Short mmCIF file of C-alpha atoms and ligand atoms in Angstrom, two decimals:
data_model
loop_
_atom_site.label_atom_id
_atom_site.label_comp_id
_atom_site.label_asym_id
_atom_site.label_seq_id
_atom_site.Cartn_x
_atom_site.Cartn_y
_atom_site.Cartn_z
CA MET A 198 -6.90 -17.12 55.99
CA SER A 199 -6.75 -18.91 53.67
CA GLN A 200 -4.17 -21.02 51.72
CA MET A 201 -5.97 -22.58 48.32
CA ILE A 202 -3.97 -25.68 45.91
CA VAL A 203 -4.15 -25.36 43.04
CA VAL A 204 -4.29 -28.87 40.60
CA GLY A 205 -4.09 -29.90 37.56
CA LEU A 206 -5.86 -34.04 37.18
CA GLN A 207 -4.86 -35.02 34.23
CA TRP A 208 -1.70 -35.18 31.67
CA GLY A 209 -1.28 -31.21 31.89
CA ASP A 210 -2.89 -28.59 30.15
CA GLU A 211 -6.35 -28.85 32.22
CA GLY A 212 -6.45 -24.95 31.81
CA LYS A 213 -4.68 -24.24 34.91
CA GLY A 214 -3.76 -20.96 33.99
CA LYS A 215 -7.02 -19.73 32.75
CA ILE A 216 -8.29 -20.40 36.84
CA VAL A 217 -5.11 -19.18 38.46
CA ASP A 218 -5.45 -16.25 36.68
CA LEU A 219 -9.31 -16.36 37.37
CA LEU A 220 -8.94 -16.58 40.90
CA SER A 221 -6.11 -14.14 41.48
CA PRO A 222 -7.36 -11.11 42.92
CA ALA A 223 -8.72 -13.31 46.30
CA PHE A 224 -5.55 -13.74 46.76
CA ASP A 225 -2.15 -11.89 47.72
CA VAL A 226 0.28 -14.39 46.83
CA VAL A 227 0.91 -17.30 43.98
CA ALA A 228 3.92 -20.02 43.92
CA ARG A 229 4.98 -21.85 42.58
CA PHE A 230 6.32 -25.38 43.73
CA GLN A 231 7.44 -28.25 41.44
CA GLY A 232 8.11 -28.20 37.50
CA GLY A 233 10.14 -25.93 35.21
CA HIS A 234 10.01 -24.33 32.26
CA ASN A 235 8.66 -27.46 31.03
CA ALA A 236 5.45 -25.88 31.75
CA GLY A 237 3.14 -23.34 29.63
CA HIS A 238 0.20 -21.84 31.53
CA THR A 239 -1.83 -19.56 29.07
CA VAL A 240 -3.86 -16.39 30.05
CA ARG A 241 -6.02 -14.38 28.02
CA PHE A 242 -8.41 -11.25 27.93
CA GLY A 243 -9.13 -9.55 26.24
CA GLU A 244 -6.95 -9.20 23.47
CA ARG A 245 -5.02 -9.94 24.90
CA HIS A 246 -2.48 -13.23 25.32
CA LEU A 247 -0.13 -14.40 27.41
CA THR A 248 2.08 -17.58 28.26
CA LEU A 249 3.53 -18.37 31.93
CA HIS A 250 6.84 -20.91 32.25
CA LEU A 251 8.31 -20.37 35.68
CA LEU A 252 6.55 -17.10 36.64
CA PRO A 253 2.79 -17.88 38.25
CA SER A 254 0.33 -17.01 36.00
CA GLY A 255 -1.22 -14.66 38.89
CA ILE A 256 2.42 -12.21 38.09
CA VAL A 257 -0.19 -9.95 35.40
CA ARG A 258 -2.00 -8.93 38.61
CA PRO A 259 0.15 -6.16 39.69
CA GLN A 260 -0.54 -6.26 43.24
CA VAL A 261 0.18 -10.39 43.75
CA SER A 262 3.36 -11.43 45.27
CA CYS A 263 4.51 -14.59 43.22
CA VAL A 264 6.48 -17.27 44.28
CA LEU A 265 8.99 -19.59 42.90
CA GLY A 266 9.89 -22.62 45.14
CA ASN A 267 12.79 -24.78 46.27
CA GLY A 268 10.27 -27.93 44.26
CA MET A 269 11.37 -26.11 40.89
CA VAL A 270 13.61 -26.41 39.21
CA ILE A 271 15.48 -23.23 37.45
CA ALA A 272 16.68 -21.94 33.54
CA PRO A 273 17.62 -19.19 34.98
CA ASP A 274 18.36 -17.92 31.41
CA ALA A 275 14.70 -19.28 30.13
CA LEU A 276 13.92 -17.03 33.49
CA ARG A 277 15.34 -13.89 32.80
CA GLU A 278 13.98 -14.77 29.32
CA GLU A 279 10.24 -14.76 29.81
CA ILE A 280 10.69 -11.65 33.15
CA GLU A 281 12.18 -9.61 29.99
CA GLY A 282 9.13 -10.48 27.11
CA LEU A 283 6.27 -9.24 30.47
CA GLU A 284 7.95 -6.37 30.69
CA ARG A 285 8.69 -5.56 26.98
CA GLN A 286 4.22 -6.18 27.73
CA GLY A 287 3.62 -3.47 29.92
CA ILE A 288 4.33 -6.19 32.99
CA GLU A 289 6.58 -5.47 35.73
CA VAL A 290 8.02 -7.90 38.03
CA GLY A 291 10.40 -5.92 39.86
CA GLU A 292 10.30 -6.20 43.49
CA ARG A 293 7.08 -8.82 43.34
CA LEU A 294 9.27 -12.16 42.67
CA PHE A 295 10.52 -14.22 45.02
CA VAL A 296 12.99 -17.27 44.56
CA SER A 297 14.13 -20.07 46.69
CA ALA A 298 17.77 -20.06 47.65
CA ARG A 299 16.96 -24.26 47.65
CA ALA A 300 15.49 -24.12 43.94
CA HIS A 301 17.51 -26.66 41.68
CA VAL A 302 19.92 -24.99 38.43
CA ILE A 303 19.38 -26.28 34.84
CA LEU A 304 22.14 -26.18 33.35
CA PRO A 305 23.07 -26.77 30.06
CA THR A 306 24.45 -30.29 30.11
CA HIS A 307 21.17 -31.00 31.60
CA VAL A 308 18.97 -30.36 28.38
CA LEU A 309 21.74 -31.94 25.70
CA LEU A 310 21.15 -35.12 28.37
CA ASP A 311 17.65 -35.04 28.10
CA ARG A 312 18.26 -34.48 24.43
CA ALA A 313 20.97 -37.79 23.49
CA ARG A 314 18.18 -39.66 26.25
CA GLU A 315 15.11 -38.94 24.47
CA GLU A 316 16.84 -39.49 20.99
CA ALA A 317 17.94 -43.14 22.34
CA ARG A 318 14.97 -44.02 23.25
CA GLY A 319 14.01 -44.04 19.74
CA GLU A 320 9.86 -45.52 19.65
CA ALA A 321 10.13 -45.80 23.08
CA ARG A 322 10.85 -41.88 24.03
CA ILE A 323 9.10 -40.53 26.79
CA GLY A 324 8.41 -37.48 24.51
CA THR A 325 10.09 -34.92 26.91
CA THR A 326 9.77 -31.26 26.82
CA LEU A 327 13.94 -31.26 26.03
CA ARG A 328 13.58 -28.45 28.53
CA GLY A 329 16.49 -30.45 30.76
CA ILE A 330 13.64 -31.51 33.96
CA GLY A 331 15.35 -34.75 34.50
CA PRO A 332 17.76 -34.83 33.98
CA ALA A 333 18.17 -31.86 36.37
CA TYR A 334 15.65 -33.32 39.27
CA GLU A 335 17.79 -37.24 39.11
CA MET A 336 21.55 -34.55 40.18
CA LYS A 337 19.31 -33.29 42.94
CA ALA A 338 17.83 -36.71 43.89
CA GLY A 339 21.79 -37.84 43.28
CA ARG A 340 23.01 -34.88 45.68
CA CYS A 341 25.17 -33.26 43.57
CA GLY A 342 22.49 -30.53 42.29
CA VAL A 343 22.98 -27.23 41.75
CA ARG A 344 21.55 -25.07 43.71
CA ILE A 345 20.40 -21.35 42.94
CA ALA A 346 22.45 -20.70 46.71
CA ASP A 347 25.57 -22.32 45.23
CA LEU A 348 25.98 -20.32 42.10
CA ASP A 349 27.43 -17.61 44.11
CA SER A 350 29.63 -20.25 46.34
CA ASP A 351 33.79 -21.12 46.39
CA ASP A 352 32.09 -25.08 45.81
CA LEU A 353 30.66 -24.36 42.48
CA ILE A 354 33.60 -24.70 40.54
CA GLU A 355 33.68 -28.73 42.22
CA LEU A 356 29.52 -29.02 42.50
CA LEU A 357 30.56 -28.29 38.36
CA ARG A 358 33.01 -30.55 37.90
CA ALA A 359 31.30 -33.90 40.08
CA GLN A 360 28.28 -32.81 37.58
CA HIS A 361 30.72 -33.22 34.42
CA GLN A 362 32.05 -36.58 35.66
CA ARG A 363 28.59 -38.11 36.03
CA ILE A 364 27.29 -36.36 32.55
CA ALA A 365 30.26 -36.68 29.74
CA PRO A 366 30.90 -39.98 29.82
CA GLU A 367 26.69 -40.83 28.95
CA LEU A 368 26.61 -38.13 26.73
CA ALA A 369 30.22 -39.97 24.92
CA ASN A 370 28.12 -43.18 25.38
CA LEU A 371 24.96 -42.03 23.50
CA GLY A 372 27.20 -40.65 20.59
CA ALA A 373 26.06 -36.76 21.88
CA GLU A 374 28.19 -34.00 21.66
CA PRO A 375 30.95 -33.23 24.40
CA PRO A 376 29.08 -30.97 27.61
CA PRO A 377 31.06 -27.85 27.40
CA LYS A 378 33.89 -27.71 30.12
CA PRO A 379 32.87 -27.28 33.56
CA SER A 380 35.29 -23.74 33.40
CA ALA A 381 33.17 -22.63 30.35
CA LEU A 382 30.14 -22.64 32.28
CA LEU A 383 31.22 -21.06 36.04
CA ALA A 384 31.76 -17.33 34.89
CA ALA A 385 27.99 -17.66 33.33
CA CYS A 386 26.51 -19.09 36.85
CA ARG A 387 27.74 -15.88 38.65
CA GLN A 388 26.77 -13.57 36.10
CA GLN A 389 22.96 -15.24 37.10
CA ALA A 390 23.27 -15.24 40.80
CA GLU A 391 24.05 -11.80 40.69
CA TRP A 392 21.07 -10.39 38.32
CA LEU A 393 18.45 -13.46 40.71
CA ALA A 394 20.29 -12.36 44.13
CA PRO A 395 17.87 -9.78 44.98
CA TRP A 396 15.61 -11.67 44.31
CA THR A 397 16.05 -15.54 45.85
CA CYS A 398 15.13 -16.36 50.01
CA ASP A 399 14.03 -19.18 51.66
CA VAL A 400 10.66 -19.06 51.44
CA ALA A 401 10.11 -21.45 53.34
CA VAL A 402 10.14 -18.83 55.66
CA LEU A 403 8.89 -15.89 53.80
CA LEU A 404 5.95 -17.73 53.31
CA ASP A 405 5.79 -18.84 57.00
CA ARG A 406 6.24 -15.25 57.85
CA TRP A 407 3.24 -14.33 54.74
CA GLN A 408 1.18 -16.28 56.66
CA GLY A 409 1.30 -15.05 60.43
CA GLU A 410 0.54 -11.67 59.24
CA GLY A 411 -2.79 -13.30 57.08
CA LYS A 412 -2.23 -13.27 53.42
CA ARG A 413 -3.72 -15.58 51.32
CA ILE A 414 -1.23 -17.88 48.82
CA LEU A 415 -2.59 -19.72 46.56
CA PHE A 416 -0.43 -23.00 44.87
CA GLU A 417 -0.40 -23.27 40.96
CA GLY A 418 1.04 -26.51 40.47
CA ALA A 419 1.91 -26.83 36.44
CA GLN A 420 2.05 -30.51 34.73
CA GLY A 421 -0.70 -32.60 36.13
CA ALA A 422 -1.51 -35.55 38.32
CA LEU A 423 -0.96 -38.26 35.84
CA LEU A 424 1.88 -37.60 34.85
CA ASP A 425 3.68 -37.47 38.15
CA LEU A 426 6.71 -39.31 39.13
CA ASP A 427 5.58 -41.16 41.01
CA PHE A 428 1.23 -41.54 40.88
CA GLY A 429 1.49 -40.62 37.46
CA THR A 430 2.25 -43.19 33.51
CA TYR A 431 5.54 -43.89 34.60
CA PRO A 432 8.29 -44.44 33.25
CA TYR A 433 6.02 -41.59 30.15
CA VAL A 434 6.48 -38.81 32.68
CA THR A 435 7.60 -35.42 34.39
CA SER A 436 9.95 -35.79 37.35
CA SER A 437 8.71 -34.08 39.58
CA ALA A 438 5.64 -34.26 42.46
CA THR A 439 2.52 -32.62 40.87
CA THR A 440 0.05 -33.40 43.07
CA ALA A 441 -1.19 -32.05 45.66
CA GLY A 442 1.46 -32.81 48.59
CA GLY A 443 3.80 -31.30 46.15
CA VAL A 444 3.21 -27.90 47.50
CA ALA A 445 4.37 -29.37 51.39
CA VAL A 446 8.29 -30.48 49.87
CA GLY A 447 8.79 -27.37 46.91
CA ALA A 448 7.37 -25.08 48.62
CA GLY A 449 8.09 -25.92 52.66
CA VAL A 450 4.14 -25.38 53.96
CA PRO A 451 2.75 -27.39 56.80
CA PRO A 452 0.16 -29.92 55.38
CA ARG A 453 -1.98 -28.95 57.78
CA ARG A 454 -2.18 -25.67 56.62
CA ILE A 455 -3.22 -25.70 53.26
CA ASP A 456 -7.80 -24.76 53.47
CA GLY A 457 -8.78 -26.39 49.87
CA VAL A 458 -7.09 -27.68 47.23
CA LEU A 459 -9.75 -27.75 43.57
CA GLY A 460 -8.41 -29.86 40.69
CA VAL A 461 -8.83 -28.33 37.33
CA VAL A 462 -10.43 -30.86 34.69
CA LYS A 463 -10.97 -30.20 31.23
CA ALA A 464 -14.08 -31.51 29.68
CA TYR A 465 -12.15 -34.11 27.86
CA ALA A 466 -9.00 -35.66 27.47
CA THR A 467 -5.36 -34.68 25.53
CA ARG A 468 -2.16 -35.79 26.60
CA VAL A 469 1.48 -34.64 24.92
CA GLY A 470 4.57 -36.88 24.38
CA GLY A 471 4.32 -40.56 24.29
CA GLY A 472 3.17 -43.04 26.81
CA PRO A 473 -0.38 -45.04 27.22
CA PHE A 474 -3.82 -42.84 26.92
CA PRO A 475 -6.79 -45.48 27.37
CA THR A 476 -9.45 -43.68 25.93
CA GLU A 477 -7.19 -41.96 22.98
CA LEU A 478 -9.07 -40.80 19.35
CA ASP A 479 -6.48 -41.76 16.76
CA ASP A 480 -9.95 -42.34 14.10
CA GLY A 481 -7.28 -39.92 11.75
CA ASP A 482 -7.88 -36.64 9.83
CA ASP A 483 -12.00 -36.61 10.12
CA GLY A 484 -12.02 -38.66 13.15
CA ILE A 485 -13.27 -36.50 16.39
CA GLY A 486 -10.13 -36.46 17.88
CA GLU A 487 -9.13 -34.38 15.24
CA HIS A 488 -11.97 -32.24 15.54
CA LEU A 489 -11.11 -31.42 19.28
CA ARG A 490 -7.65 -30.53 18.29
CA ARG A 491 -8.65 -28.13 15.41
CA ARG A 492 -11.24 -26.73 17.03
CA GLY A 493 -9.85 -26.09 21.32
CA ASN A 494 -7.04 -25.76 20.06
CA GLU A 495 -4.57 -28.59 21.67
CA ARG A 496 -1.00 -27.59 20.47
CA GLY A 497 1.79 -27.88 23.40
CA THR A 498 2.50 -24.25 24.79
CA THR A 499 5.15 -24.83 25.44
CA THR A 500 7.36 -27.61 22.45
CA GLY A 501 4.35 -26.13 19.36
CA ARG A 502 3.48 -30.48 20.00
CA PRO A 503 0.24 -31.35 18.85
CA ARG A 504 -2.20 -33.01 21.61
CA ARG A 505 -3.13 -35.78 21.16
CA CYS A 506 -7.19 -36.21 22.25
CA GLY A 507 -9.17 -38.49 23.81
CA TRP A 508 -12.52 -38.55 25.77
CA PHE A 509 -12.39 -37.75 29.38
CA ASP A 510 -11.41 -40.64 31.89
CA ALA A 511 -13.42 -40.60 34.98
CA VAL A 512 -11.33 -43.62 36.53
CA ALA A 513 -8.20 -41.84 35.65
CA ALA A 514 -9.83 -37.91 37.38
CA ARG A 515 -10.99 -39.85 40.08
CA TYR A 516 -7.17 -41.63 40.81
CA ALA A 517 -5.80 -37.97 40.77
CA ARG A 518 -9.49 -36.44 42.84
CA LEU A 519 -8.43 -39.18 45.49
CA LEU A 520 -4.29 -38.51 45.03
CA SER A 521 -4.82 -34.07 46.13
CA GLY A 522 -7.87 -34.55 48.11
CA VAL A 523 -9.38 -32.08 45.41
CA ASP A 524 -12.55 -30.22 47.35
CA LEU A 525 -13.36 -28.83 43.65
CA LEU A 526 -13.66 -29.05 40.04
CA ALA A 527 -12.59 -25.94 37.26
CA LEU A 528 -14.11 -27.95 34.61
CA THR A 529 -12.65 -26.11 31.65
CA LYS A 530 -12.62 -26.59 27.00
CA LEU A 531 -16.57 -27.87 27.72
CA ASP A 532 -17.17 -25.55 24.81
CA VAL A 533 -15.26 -27.86 22.34
CA LEU A 534 -17.11 -30.47 22.95
CA ASP A 535 -20.63 -28.19 21.11
CA GLU A 536 -19.97 -29.59 17.99
CA LEU A 537 -20.61 -33.33 18.86
CA ASP A 538 -23.57 -35.70 18.25
CA GLU A 539 -22.99 -37.82 21.20
CA ILE A 540 -19.80 -37.47 24.36
CA ARG A 541 -18.34 -40.36 25.83
CA VAL A 542 -17.09 -41.19 29.36
CA CYS A 543 -15.16 -44.34 30.89
CA VAL A 544 -15.99 -45.26 33.63
CA ALA A 545 -14.43 -48.62 33.97
CA TYR A 546 -11.53 -50.52 32.36
CA ARG A 547 -11.78 -53.84 30.71
CA ALA A 548 -8.89 -56.58 31.00
CA GLY A 549 -9.18 -60.31 29.93
CA GLY A 550 -12.82 -59.69 30.26
CA ARG A 551 -12.75 -58.03 33.20
CA GLU A 552 -14.22 -54.39 34.87
CA ILE A 553 -11.59 -52.88 37.54
CA GLN A 554 -12.15 -49.59 38.67
CA GLU A 555 -8.07 -48.81 39.02
CA LEU A 556 -5.91 -48.13 37.51
CA PRO A 557 -2.36 -50.42 37.12
CA ALA A 558 0.88 -49.42 38.03
CA ALA A 559 2.66 -50.82 35.16
CA ALA A 560 1.78 -48.11 32.01
CA ALA A 561 2.21 -51.70 29.89
CA GLU A 562 -1.05 -52.73 31.47
CA LEU A 563 -3.08 -49.53 31.04
CA ALA A 564 -1.83 -49.47 27.83
CA ARG A 565 -3.66 -52.67 26.80
CA LEU A 566 -7.01 -52.41 28.81
CA GLU A 567 -10.11 -51.01 26.77
CA PRO A 568 -11.93 -48.80 28.39
CA VAL A 569 -15.64 -49.28 29.54
CA TYR A 570 -17.85 -46.13 28.01
CA GLU A 571 -20.67 -44.26 28.97
CA THR A 572 -22.51 -42.82 26.57
CA LEU A 573 -24.25 -38.86 27.03
CA PRO A 574 -26.36 -36.78 24.46
CA GLY A 575 -24.35 -33.97 22.64
CA TRP A 576 -25.88 -30.36 22.94
CA ARG A 577 -24.99 -28.71 19.56
CA GLN A 578 -25.27 -25.39 20.33
CA ASP A 579 -22.68 -22.97 20.96
CA THR A 580 -21.80 -21.89 24.64
CA ARG A 581 -18.56 -19.92 24.48
CA GLY A 582 -18.65 -17.42 26.52
CA ALA A 583 -21.74 -18.69 28.56
CA LEU A 584 -21.55 -17.02 32.74
CA GLN A 585 -23.93 -18.90 33.98
CA LEU A 586 -25.27 -22.25 34.10
CA ALA A 587 -28.60 -21.37 33.34
CA ASP A 588 -26.94 -20.42 30.00
CA LEU A 589 -25.78 -24.31 29.17
CA PRO A 590 -28.26 -26.60 27.26
CA ALA A 591 -30.26 -28.99 29.40
CA ALA A 592 -27.60 -31.82 27.84
CA ALA A 593 -24.37 -30.24 28.52
CA ARG A 594 -25.79 -29.23 31.98
CA SER A 595 -26.26 -32.94 32.43
CA TYR A 596 -23.02 -33.80 30.87
CA VAL A 597 -21.03 -31.61 34.04
CA VAL A 598 -23.23 -33.58 36.90
CA PHE A 599 -22.61 -36.97 35.37
CA LEU A 600 -18.68 -35.75 35.35
CA GLU A 601 -18.95 -34.18 39.39
CA GLN A 602 -20.34 -38.00 40.40
CA ALA A 603 -17.95 -40.40 38.63
CA VAL A 604 -15.67 -38.55 39.53
CA GLY A 605 -16.70 -37.44 42.75
CA ALA A 606 -16.19 -34.16 43.71
CA PRO A 607 -18.23 -30.83 42.83
CA VAL A 608 -17.47 -28.04 39.75
CA ALA A 609 -16.91 -24.91 41.11
CA LEU A 610 -16.00 -22.74 37.89
CA ILE A 611 -16.84 -24.16 34.37
CA SER A 612 -14.62 -22.64 31.25
CA SER A 613 -17.17 -21.94 28.97
CA GLY A 614 -13.96 -20.21 26.65
CA PRO A 615 -10.03 -19.44 27.44
CA ARG A 616 -10.71 -15.72 27.65
CA ARG A 617 -11.06 -14.76 31.71
CA GLU A 618 -13.96 -13.27 31.05
CA GLU A 619 -15.42 -16.54 29.56
CA THR A 620 -16.48 -18.96 32.83
CA ILE A 621 -19.04 -19.70 34.77
CA LEU A 622 -18.72 -19.18 38.47
CA LEU A 623 -20.59 -20.76 40.65
CA ASP A 624 -22.04 -19.81 43.97
CA HIS A 625 -20.66 -22.91 45.08
CA PRO A 626 -20.10 -22.61 49.71
CA GLU A 627 -17.13 -24.11 49.03
CA LEU A 628 -15.64 -21.87 47.07
CA LYS A 629 -16.95 -18.20 48.97
CA ARG A 630 -15.10 -20.54 51.58
CA LEU A 631 -12.26 -21.00 49.99
CA LEU A 632 -12.21 -17.33 48.55
CA GLY A 633 -14.32 -15.25 51.33
CA ASP A 634 -14.86 -12.37 51.74
CA ARG A 635 -12.61 -11.80 47.87
CA TYR A 636 -14.82 -14.08 46.02
CA ALA A 637 -16.94 -10.32 45.16
CA ALA A 638 -13.40 -9.66 43.51
CA VAL A 639 -12.99 -12.91 41.41
CA ARG A 640 -16.49 -12.52 40.44
CA ALA A 641 -15.97 -7.95 39.07
CA HIS A 642 -12.24 -10.20 37.57
CA ARG A 643 -13.87 -12.11 34.95
CA ASP A 644 -15.75 -9.28 35.05
CA GLY A 645 -13.26 -7.14 33.09
CA PRO A 646 -12.80 -2.93 33.41
P1 GDP B 30 -2.54 -24.85 31.76
O1 GDP B 30 -1.29 -25.67 31.39
O2 GDP B 30 -2.87 -26.05 32.40
O3 GDP B 30 -2.20 -24.17 31.88
O4 GDP B 30 -2.78 -25.07 30.33
P2 GDP B 30 -2.25 -24.46 28.54
O5 GDP B 30 -2.25 -23.32 29.08
O6 GDP B 30 -1.08 -24.92 27.86
O7 GDP B 30 -3.44 -25.59 27.75
C1 GDP B 30 -5.17 -24.38 27.27
C2 GDP B 30 -5.93 -24.17 26.64
O8 GDP B 30 -6.64 -24.00 26.71
C3 GDP B 30 -4.73 -22.53 25.86
O9 GDP B 30 -4.88 -22.49 25.05
C4 GDP B 30 -6.14 -21.27 26.63
O10 GDP B 30 -6.58 -20.46 26.05
C5 GDP B 30 -6.85 -22.85 26.61
N1 GDP B 30 -8.48 -22.59 26.61
C6 GDP B 30 -8.69 -22.84 28.21
N2 GDP B 30 -9.74 -22.60 29.10
C7 GDP B 30 -10.23 -23.17 28.01
C8 GDP B 30 -11.72 -22.91 27.49
O11 GDP B 30 -12.92 -23.19 28.10
N3 GDP B 30 -12.57 -22.93 26.24
C9 GDP B 30 -11.49 -22.67 25.40
N4 GDP B 30 -11.79 -23.04 24.07
N5 GDP B 30 -10.14 -22.92 25.33
C10 GDP B 30 -9.57 -22.61 26.22
P1 IMO B 31 1.28 -27.49 32.40
O1 IMO B 31 1.70 -26.90 33.11
C1 IMO B 31 1.62 -31.23 29.43
C2 IMO B 31 5.36 -33.63 29.78
C3 IMO B 31 6.01 -34.18 28.51
C4 IMO B 31 6.53 -34.97 28.63
C5 IMO B 31 6.66 -35.60 30.05
C6 IMO B 31 7.74 -35.04 30.51
O2 IMO B 31 1.49 -26.88 31.23
O3 IMO B 31 0.77 -28.52 32.18
P2 IMO B 31 9.72 -33.70 31.18
O4 IMO B 31 10.11 -32.47 30.53
O5 IMO B 31 8.56 -33.27 32.56
O6 IMO B 31 10.91 -34.00 31.28
O7 IMO B 31 8.49 -34.22 29.86
O8 IMO B 31 5.78 -34.41 30.75
N1 IMO B 31 4.83 -32.26 30.21
C7 IMO B 31 3.66 -32.09 29.56
N2 IMO B 31 2.42 -32.18 29.80
N3 IMO B 31 1.88 -30.47 30.03
C8 IMO B 31 2.85 -29.75 31.20
O9 IMO B 31 2.80 -28.69 31.49
C9 IMO B 31 3.56 -30.90 30.80
N4 IMO B 31 5.08 -31.02 31.66
C10 IMO B 31 6.21 -31.62 31.21
O10 IMO B 31 5.58 -33.64 27.02
O11 IMO B 31 4.99 -36.27 28.11
MG1 MG B 32 0.06 -25.96 29.58
#
């Protein structure tokens, strides 16, 4: 009996997809609980390279059932495109998908609004993925959202009209193109309802039943703690609850049922989009920032935008660790640091001659802070594809230990390359407890057929 959560502890793109795929043989179900197709989760093994946006990364494994929770915002056409794309690659979704009737629908009007607002913000733009995520959550909180269950209801036209009344004047004010008329959206919504019907269900009831049957469930977070609507670098955040707490409200799971939380951290930091990033390396074409971007292939999985790169921020990661009650860490992209002479870690911030250990709530204040760094020696040795701790040079092992202490949680997995096979699976008792008798299956999965 095990229900476990995987969440990102930075600004997203930590490698959650890779870790979820690796762990998936230990679980019968993988569920998403927040976000939408703003997420881009990469799964690689052998020659295969898959990108998931709405579907949980567990979809790659035919034995796994996949759930889209009520806390998500879903664009039905994006879901269809993703499913068809996977099926073309030989991955059948079929009867393994379960979609919450309570999840909210992203309408074309939300995309228009996301775009128009970002344009209007100019330099202060959030740098959203322009997928309509924020406006869809806003309609949800404003109690005029359209849910999956509404797509075939008699009230749908009224709901669409109510949204139109809210959104059209703002679009006009922003000088954007007028939104489609509610009557023009109706037919598409009806088709989507019909197409989604076989998968639509009450996810909370389903998960409760599965839990009772002893099924093991993995919750796959999207984005990361520093993009959380409450705890992230507001307003430069996404519009959902990205910490472990999001599972309770986003999938209807009582918090007490959760057995463990694994936090994914990259060995350095990246951020895509605007907002404060104290450890950012803005050091030009020959700088370390550009080196990390190139070596780490740091381009948005969803938008293709270059990611901003910087040193590991242990102050922020510690905050993320406490927010989600992280039991274990998965450390990814260690190999990207292989060529550096020295590696820095931010261990505090300096503000007006004073050192602080906490993340200020105001984004403007965070942007003004100076990071206080600890400098560690690099290893200048190829670690790509390392399979055991002993394969890592001493300086790389010291870096891992330093991060464990700085963040305050033990590392149980070290990713040494993008592929599933390129992972160090540590013999950690807590990891063994969480994976139970399927620990060996995870190891075999890593080692491949
Ligand atoms: P997610 O959104 O958290 O699932 O992460 P993304 O898939 O958006 O970004 C992570 C990127 O890093 C992907 O391109 C992965 O293939 C790649 N990646 C994951 N782990 C490693 C690693 O340990 N080393 C290297 N070099 N690349 C990795
Ligand atoms: P995964 O799951 C990285 C960022 C956007 C923007 C902000 C708000 O792949 O880690 P939104 O479209 O959500 O309103 O944009 O959040 N963002 C992500 N950054 N990884 C993600 O997902 C992200 N999803 C959203 O770049 O800064
Ligand atoms: Mg991503």
